[in-house]
Amino acid sequence: MVKRPSIGLLGFSKGGDLCLSMASFLKGITATVVINACVANTIAPLHYRDMIIPKLVSDTGKIKITKSGFFNMMDSWSNPLEERNHQSLIPLEKVQGPFLIIVGMDDQGWKSEFYAQIASERLQAHGKERPQIICYPGTGHSINPPYFPPSRISVHAVLGEAVVYGGEPKAHSKAQVDAWKQIQTFFHKHLNGKKSVKHSKM
């Protein structure tokens, strides 16, 4: 059950582009937060009613392997702005509510900072409000809730291989604490009409 009338979305990585798609096509979405998300549909084609959004073109031949044998996928993703990828771009101009985009500037999964810039320019080009973008230096792909161990390397759900996600432990841990506060504040403001939120004493 979803508590109405205000509905917020929170998505990370592939879940982020799913949230962008939901906010673009579904009614009643009040606020959306994405963490290191792409502005194009990724991994697999997205089916919605009689429409299909193809996946962003990727080239596994461009995956780099580190000295330790881990995969680095950064260069395997093609540019969403290339003509061949236009159909995979999520139509953000259809979104009604505000956005918070969280970016790890040492994201080795894909170019999250670049994608955030594309999202901002696309929204403003269509007369939408500029999204709130928070960038965290030294922070990798997996920005989890506070006090989770920084995930610099993990097994990719699709590839089944250990993938490098980046992030310097101290900076990443601090970013997780701050990002969690920023997410709560954003949702309280846009879902409950409150300007602040009581933070955990942990």
mmCIF file of C-alpha atoms in Angstrom:
data_model
loop_
_atom_site.group_PDB
_atom_site.id
_atom_site.type_symbol
_atom_site.label_atom_id
_atom_site.label_comp_id
_atom_site.label_asym_id
_atom_site.label_seq_id
_atom_site.Cartn_x
_atom_site.Cartn_y
_atom_site.Cartn_z
ATOM 1 C CA MET A 1 0.000 0.000 0.000
ATOM 2 C CA VAL A 2 1.311 3.439 -0.913
ATOM 3 C CA LYS A 3 0.374 6.386 1.263
ATOM 4 C CA ARG A 4 -1.223 9.018 -0.918
ATOM 5 C CA PRO A 5 -1.511 11.724 -2.105
ATOM 6 C CA SER A 6 2.277 12.322 -2.059
ATOM 7 C CA ILE A 7 4.511 9.631 -3.562
ATOM 8 C CA GLY A 8 8.312 9.761 -3.530
ATOM 9 C CA LEU A 9 10.738 7.586 -5.456
ATOM 10 C CA LEU A 10 14.274 6.620 -4.424
ATOM 11 C CA GLY A 11 16.507 4.646 -6.777
ATOM 12 C CA PHE A 12 20.171 3.733 -7.082
ATOM 13 C CA SER A 13 22.112 2.742 -10.230
ATOM 14 C CA LYS A 14 19.744 0.760 -12.514
ATOM 15 C CA GLY A 15 17.002 1.478 -9.970
ATOM 16 C CA GLY A 16 17.689 5.155 -10.580
ATOM 17 C CA ASP A 17 16.856 5.058 -14.270
ATOM 18 C CA LEU A 18 13.749 3.008 -13.431
ATOM 19 C CA CYS A 19 12.692 5.795 -11.054
ATOM 20 C CA LEU A 20 13.306 8.388 -13.766
ATOM 21 C CA SER A 21 11.110 6.341 -16.107
ATOM 22 C CA MET A 22 8.378 6.001 -13.475
ATOM 23 C CA ALA A 23 8.453 9.744 -12.803
ATOM 24 C CA SER A 24 8.207 10.388 -16.558
ATOM 25 C CA PHE A 25 5.311 8.057 -17.333
ATOM 26 C CA LEU A 26 3.283 7.551 -14.149
ATOM 27 C CA LYS A 27 0.920 10.080 -12.615
ATOM 28 C CA GLY A 28 1.051 11.115 -8.972
ATOM 29 C CA ILE A 29 4.834 11.052 -8.459
ATOM 30 C CA THR A 30 5.577 14.015 -6.197
ATOM 31 C CA ALA A 31 9.363 13.861 -5.736
ATOM 32 C CA THR A 32 12.215 11.720 -7.048
ATOM 33 C CA VAL A 33 15.693 10.998 -5.684
ATOM 34 C CA VAL A 34 18.258 9.131 -7.756
ATOM 35 C CA ILE A 35 21.741 8.052 -6.714
ATOM 36 C CA ASN A 36 24.368 7.582 -9.432
ATOM 37 C CA ALA A 37 21.741 6.997 -12.093
ATOM 38 C CA CYS A 38 21.839 7.114 -15.880
ATOM 39 C CA VAL A 39 19.488 9.337 -17.908
ATOM 40 C CA ALA A 40 18.928 6.550 -20.419
ATOM 41 C CA ASN A 41 17.333 3.154 -19.992
ATOM 42 C CA THR A 42 20.045 0.583 -19.276
ATOM 43 C CA ILE A 43 20.663 -3.180 -19.092
ATOM 44 C CA ALA A 44 17.423 -4.332 -20.791
ATOM 45 C CA PRO A 45 14.589 -2.867 -22.916
ATOM 46 C CA LEU A 46 11.836 -1.210 -20.882
ATOM 47 C CA HIS A 47 8.257 -2.121 -21.792
ATOM 48 C CA TYR A 48 5.409 0.233 -20.858
ATOM 49 C CA ARG A 49 1.982 -0.306 -22.405
ATOM 50 C CA ASP A 50 2.510 -0.329 -26.184
ATOM 51 C CA MET A 51 5.893 1.402 -25.966
ATOM 52 C CA ILE A 52 9.392 -0.058 -25.770
ATOM 53 C CA ILE A 53 12.418 1.995 -24.708
ATOM 54 C CA PRO A 54 15.568 0.218 -25.942
ATOM 55 C CA LYS A 55 18.575 -0.189 -23.686
ATOM 56 C CA LEU A 56 21.572 2.117 -23.911
ATOM 57 C CA VAL A 57 24.193 0.673 -26.243
ATOM 58 C CA SER A 58 27.126 -0.885 -24.399
ATOM 59 C CA ASP A 59 30.277 -2.634 -25.545
ATOM 60 C CA THR A 60 31.595 -5.377 -23.265
ATOM 61 C CA GLY A 61 34.782 -5.341 -25.327
ATOM 62 C CA LYS A 62 35.619 -1.993 -23.695
ATOM 63 C CA ILE A 63 35.445 -3.359 -20.147
ATOM 64 C CA LYS A 64 38.854 -2.952 -18.529
ATOM 65 C CA ILE A 65 40.292 -5.499 -16.114
ATOM 66 C CA THR A 66 42.383 -4.215 -13.214
ATOM 67 C CA LYS A 67 45.647 -5.798 -12.055
ATOM 68 C CA SER A 68 43.646 -7.541 -9.345
ATOM 69 C CA GLY A 69 41.297 -9.059 -11.920
ATOM 70 C CA PHE A 70 38.282 -6.845 -11.254
ATOM 71 C CA PHE A 71 36.099 -5.390 -14.018
ATOM 72 C CA ASN A 72 35.922 -1.636 -14.649
ATOM 73 C CA MET A 73 32.828 -0.877 -16.756
ATOM 74 C CA MET A 74 33.229 2.900 -17.037
ATOM 75 C CA ASP A 75 34.145 2.969 -20.727
ATOM 76 C CA SER A 76 31.768 0.224 -21.821
ATOM 77 C CA TRP A 77 28.732 2.544 -21.802
ATOM 78 C CA SER A 78 28.188 4.676 -24.889
ATOM 79 C CA ASN A 79 27.177 8.350 -24.780
ATOM 80 C CA PRO A 80 23.384 8.690 -24.321
ATOM 81 C CA LEU A 81 23.445 11.819 -26.486
ATOM 82 C CA GLU A 82 24.705 9.961 -29.552
ATOM 83 C CA GLU A 83 22.083 9.654 -32.289
ATOM 84 C CA ARG A 84 21.987 5.864 -32.027
ATOM 85 C CA ASN A 85 20.999 6.191 -28.353
ATOM 86 C CA HIS A 86 18.285 8.844 -28.651
ATOM 87 C CA GLN A 87 15.513 6.256 -28.332
ATOM 88 C CA SER A 88 16.975 5.006 -25.048
ATOM 89 C CA LEU A 89 16.891 8.470 -23.415
ATOM 90 C CA ILE A 90 14.228 8.776 -20.717
ATOM 91 C CA PRO A 91 11.765 11.620 -21.536
ATOM 92 C CA LEU A 92 12.444 13.714 -18.433
ATOM 93 C CA GLU A 93 10.484 16.601 -19.938
ATOM 94 C CA LYS A 94 7.330 14.714 -18.925
ATOM 95 C CA VAL A 95 8.207 14.767 -15.225
ATOM 96 C CA GLN A 96 6.031 16.902 -12.936
ATOM 97 C CA GLY A 97 7.776 16.854 -9.548
ATOM 98 C CA PRO A 98 11.224 18.002 -8.329
ATOM 99 C CA PHE A 99 14.435 15.957 -8.486
ATOM 100 C CA LEU A 100 17.372 15.370 -6.177
ATOM 101 C CA ILE A 101 20.341 13.813 -7.963
ATOM 102 C CA ILE A 102 23.191 12.441 -5.853
ATOM 103 C CA VAL A 103 26.535 11.902 -7.549
ATOM 104 C CA GLY A 104 29.666 10.079 -6.439
ATOM 105 C CA MET A 105 32.497 11.879 -8.229
ATOM 106 C CA ASP A 106 34.719 8.783 -8.100
ATOM 107 C CA ASP A 107 31.982 6.564 -9.506
ATOM 108 C CA GLN A 108 33.722 3.874 -11.560
ATOM 109 C CA GLY A 109 30.473 2.147 -12.546
ATOM 110 C CA TRP A 110 29.528 4.798 -15.079
ATOM 111 C CA LYS A 111 29.750 8.559 -15.667
ATOM 112 C CA SER A 112 27.211 9.712 -13.086
ATOM 113 C CA GLU A 113 28.342 13.337 -13.022
ATOM 114 C CA PHE A 114 27.976 13.560 -16.809
ATOM 115 C CA TYR A 115 24.512 11.972 -16.658
ATOM 116 C CA ALA A 116 23.429 14.433 -13.948
ATOM 117 C CA GLN A 117 24.506 17.328 -16.166
ATOM 118 C CA ILE A 118 22.514 15.908 -19.093
ATOM 119 C CA ALA A 119 19.439 15.585 -16.844
ATOM 120 C CA SER A 120 19.771 19.180 -15.642
ATOM 121 C CA GLU A 121 20.174 20.601 -19.147
ATOM 122 C CA ARG A 122 17.330 18.500 -20.560
ATOM 123 C CA LEU A 123 14.897 19.513 -17.819
ATOM 124 C CA GLN A 124 15.723 23.211 -18.119
ATOM 125 C CA ALA A 125 15.545 23.082 -21.912
ATOM 126 C CA HIS A 126 11.907 22.017 -21.537
ATOM 127 C CA GLY A 127 11.043 24.715 -18.989
ATOM 128 C CA LYS A 128 11.307 22.454 -15.962
ATOM 129 C CA GLU A 129 12.836 23.349 -12.618
ATOM 130 C CA ARG A 130 16.577 22.782 -12.347
ATOM 131 C CA PRO A 131 17.187 19.632 -10.284
ATOM 132 C CA GLN A 132 19.082 19.736 -7.026
ATOM 133 C CA ILE A 133 22.423 18.039 -7.645
ATOM 134 C CA ILE A 134 24.777 17.094 -4.805
ATOM 135 C CA CYS A 135 28.248 15.867 -5.771
ATOM 136 C CA TYR A 136 30.514 14.056 -3.322
ATOM 137 C CA PRO A 137 34.280 14.026 -4.083
ATOM 138 C CA GLY A 138 36.086 10.754 -3.417
ATOM 139 C CA THR A 139 32.787 8.863 -3.425
ATOM 140 C CA GLY A 140 32.073 5.798 -5.547
ATOM 141 C CA HIS A 141 29.034 4.191 -7.137
ATOM 142 C CA SER A 142 27.368 2.455 -4.180
ATOM 143 C CA ILE A 143 26.189 5.219 -1.849
ATOM 144 C CA ASN A 144 24.308 3.233 0.794
ATOM 145 C CA PRO A 145 22.590 4.385 4.018
ATOM 146 C CA PRO A 146 24.943 5.539 6.815
ATOM 147 C CA TYR A 147 27.278 3.089 8.543
ATOM 148 C CA PHE A 148 27.123 0.468 5.806
ATOM 149 C CA PRO A 149 30.692 -0.537 4.910
ATOM 150 C CA PRO A 150 31.767 1.293 1.736
ATOM 151 C CA SER A 151 31.253 -1.014 -1.226
ATOM 152 C CA ARG A 152 34.230 -0.366 -3.512
ATOM 153 C CA ILE A 153 34.018 -3.731 -5.274
ATOM 154 C CA SER A 154 31.093 -6.139 -5.564
ATOM 155 C CA VAL A 155 29.737 -8.867 -7.811
ATOM 156 C CA HIS A 156 27.613 -7.337 -10.570
ATOM 157 C CA ALA A 157 24.115 -8.827 -10.666
ATOM 158 C CA VAL A 158 24.076 -9.085 -14.479
ATOM 159 C CA LEU A 159 27.710 -9.836 -15.320
ATOM 160 C CA GLY A 160 28.271 -12.161 -12.404
ATOM 161 C CA GLU A 161 31.789 -10.718 -12.071
ATOM 162 C CA ALA A 162 33.492 -8.573 -9.436
ATOM 163 C CA VAL A 163 33.187 -4.946 -10.561
ATOM 164 C CA VAL A 164 35.121 -1.892 -9.334
ATOM 165 C CA TYR A 165 32.796 0.862 -8.059
ATOM 166 C CA GLY A 166 35.339 3.362 -6.780
ATOM 167 C CA GLY A 167 35.379 5.552 -3.703
ATOM 168 C CA GLU A 168 37.899 6.395 -1.004
ATOM 169 C CA PRO A 169 36.682 4.838 2.286
ATOM 170 C CA LYS A 170 36.720 7.937 4.521
ATOM 171 C CA ALA A 171 35.158 10.300 1.954
ATOM 172 C CA HIS A 172 32.648 7.640 0.916
ATOM 173 C CA SER A 173 31.545 6.986 4.511
ATOM 174 C CA LYS A 174 31.063 10.705 5.174
ATOM 175 C CA ALA A 175 29.076 11.047 1.960
ATOM 176 C CA GLN A 176 26.729 8.233 2.993
ATOM 177 C CA VAL A 177 25.910 10.043 6.252
ATOM 178 C CA ASP A 178 25.312 13.397 4.565
ATOM 179 C CA ALA A 179 23.403 11.957 1.602
ATOM 180 C CA TRP A 180 20.972 10.180 3.934
ATOM 181 C CA LYS A 181 20.228 13.498 5.679
ATOM 182 C CA GLN A 182 19.798 15.272 2.333
ATOM 183 C CA ILE A 183 17.405 12.587 1.077
ATOM 184 C CA GLN A 184 15.242 12.789 4.203
ATOM 185 C CA THR A 185 15.171 16.589 4.112
ATOM 186 C CA PHE A 186 14.202 16.556 0.429
ATOM 187 C CA PHE A 187 11.358 14.096 0.963
ATOM 188 C CA HIS A 188 10.065 15.846 4.087
ATOM 189 C CA LYS A 189 9.997 19.139 2.205
ATOM 190 C CA HIS A 190 8.259 17.864 -0.913
ATOM 191 C CA LEU A 191 6.091 15.126 0.565
ATOM 192 C CA ASN A 192 5.189 16.560 3.974
ATOM 193 C CA GLY A 193 5.786 20.272 3.500
ATOM 194 C CA LYS A 194 8.414 20.373 6.272
ATOM 195 C CA LYS A 195 11.662 22.299 5.951
ATOM 196 C CA SER A 196 13.726 20.144 8.286
ATOM 197 C CA VAL A 197 13.915 16.660 9.713
ATOM 198 C CA LYS A 198 15.123 15.330 13.052
ATOM 199 C CA HIS A 199 18.378 13.488 12.510
ATOM 200 C CA SER A 200 19.405 10.245 14.135
ATOM 201 C CA LYS A 201 21.587 10.529 17.265
ATOM 202 C CA MET A 202 23.617 7.490 16.192
#
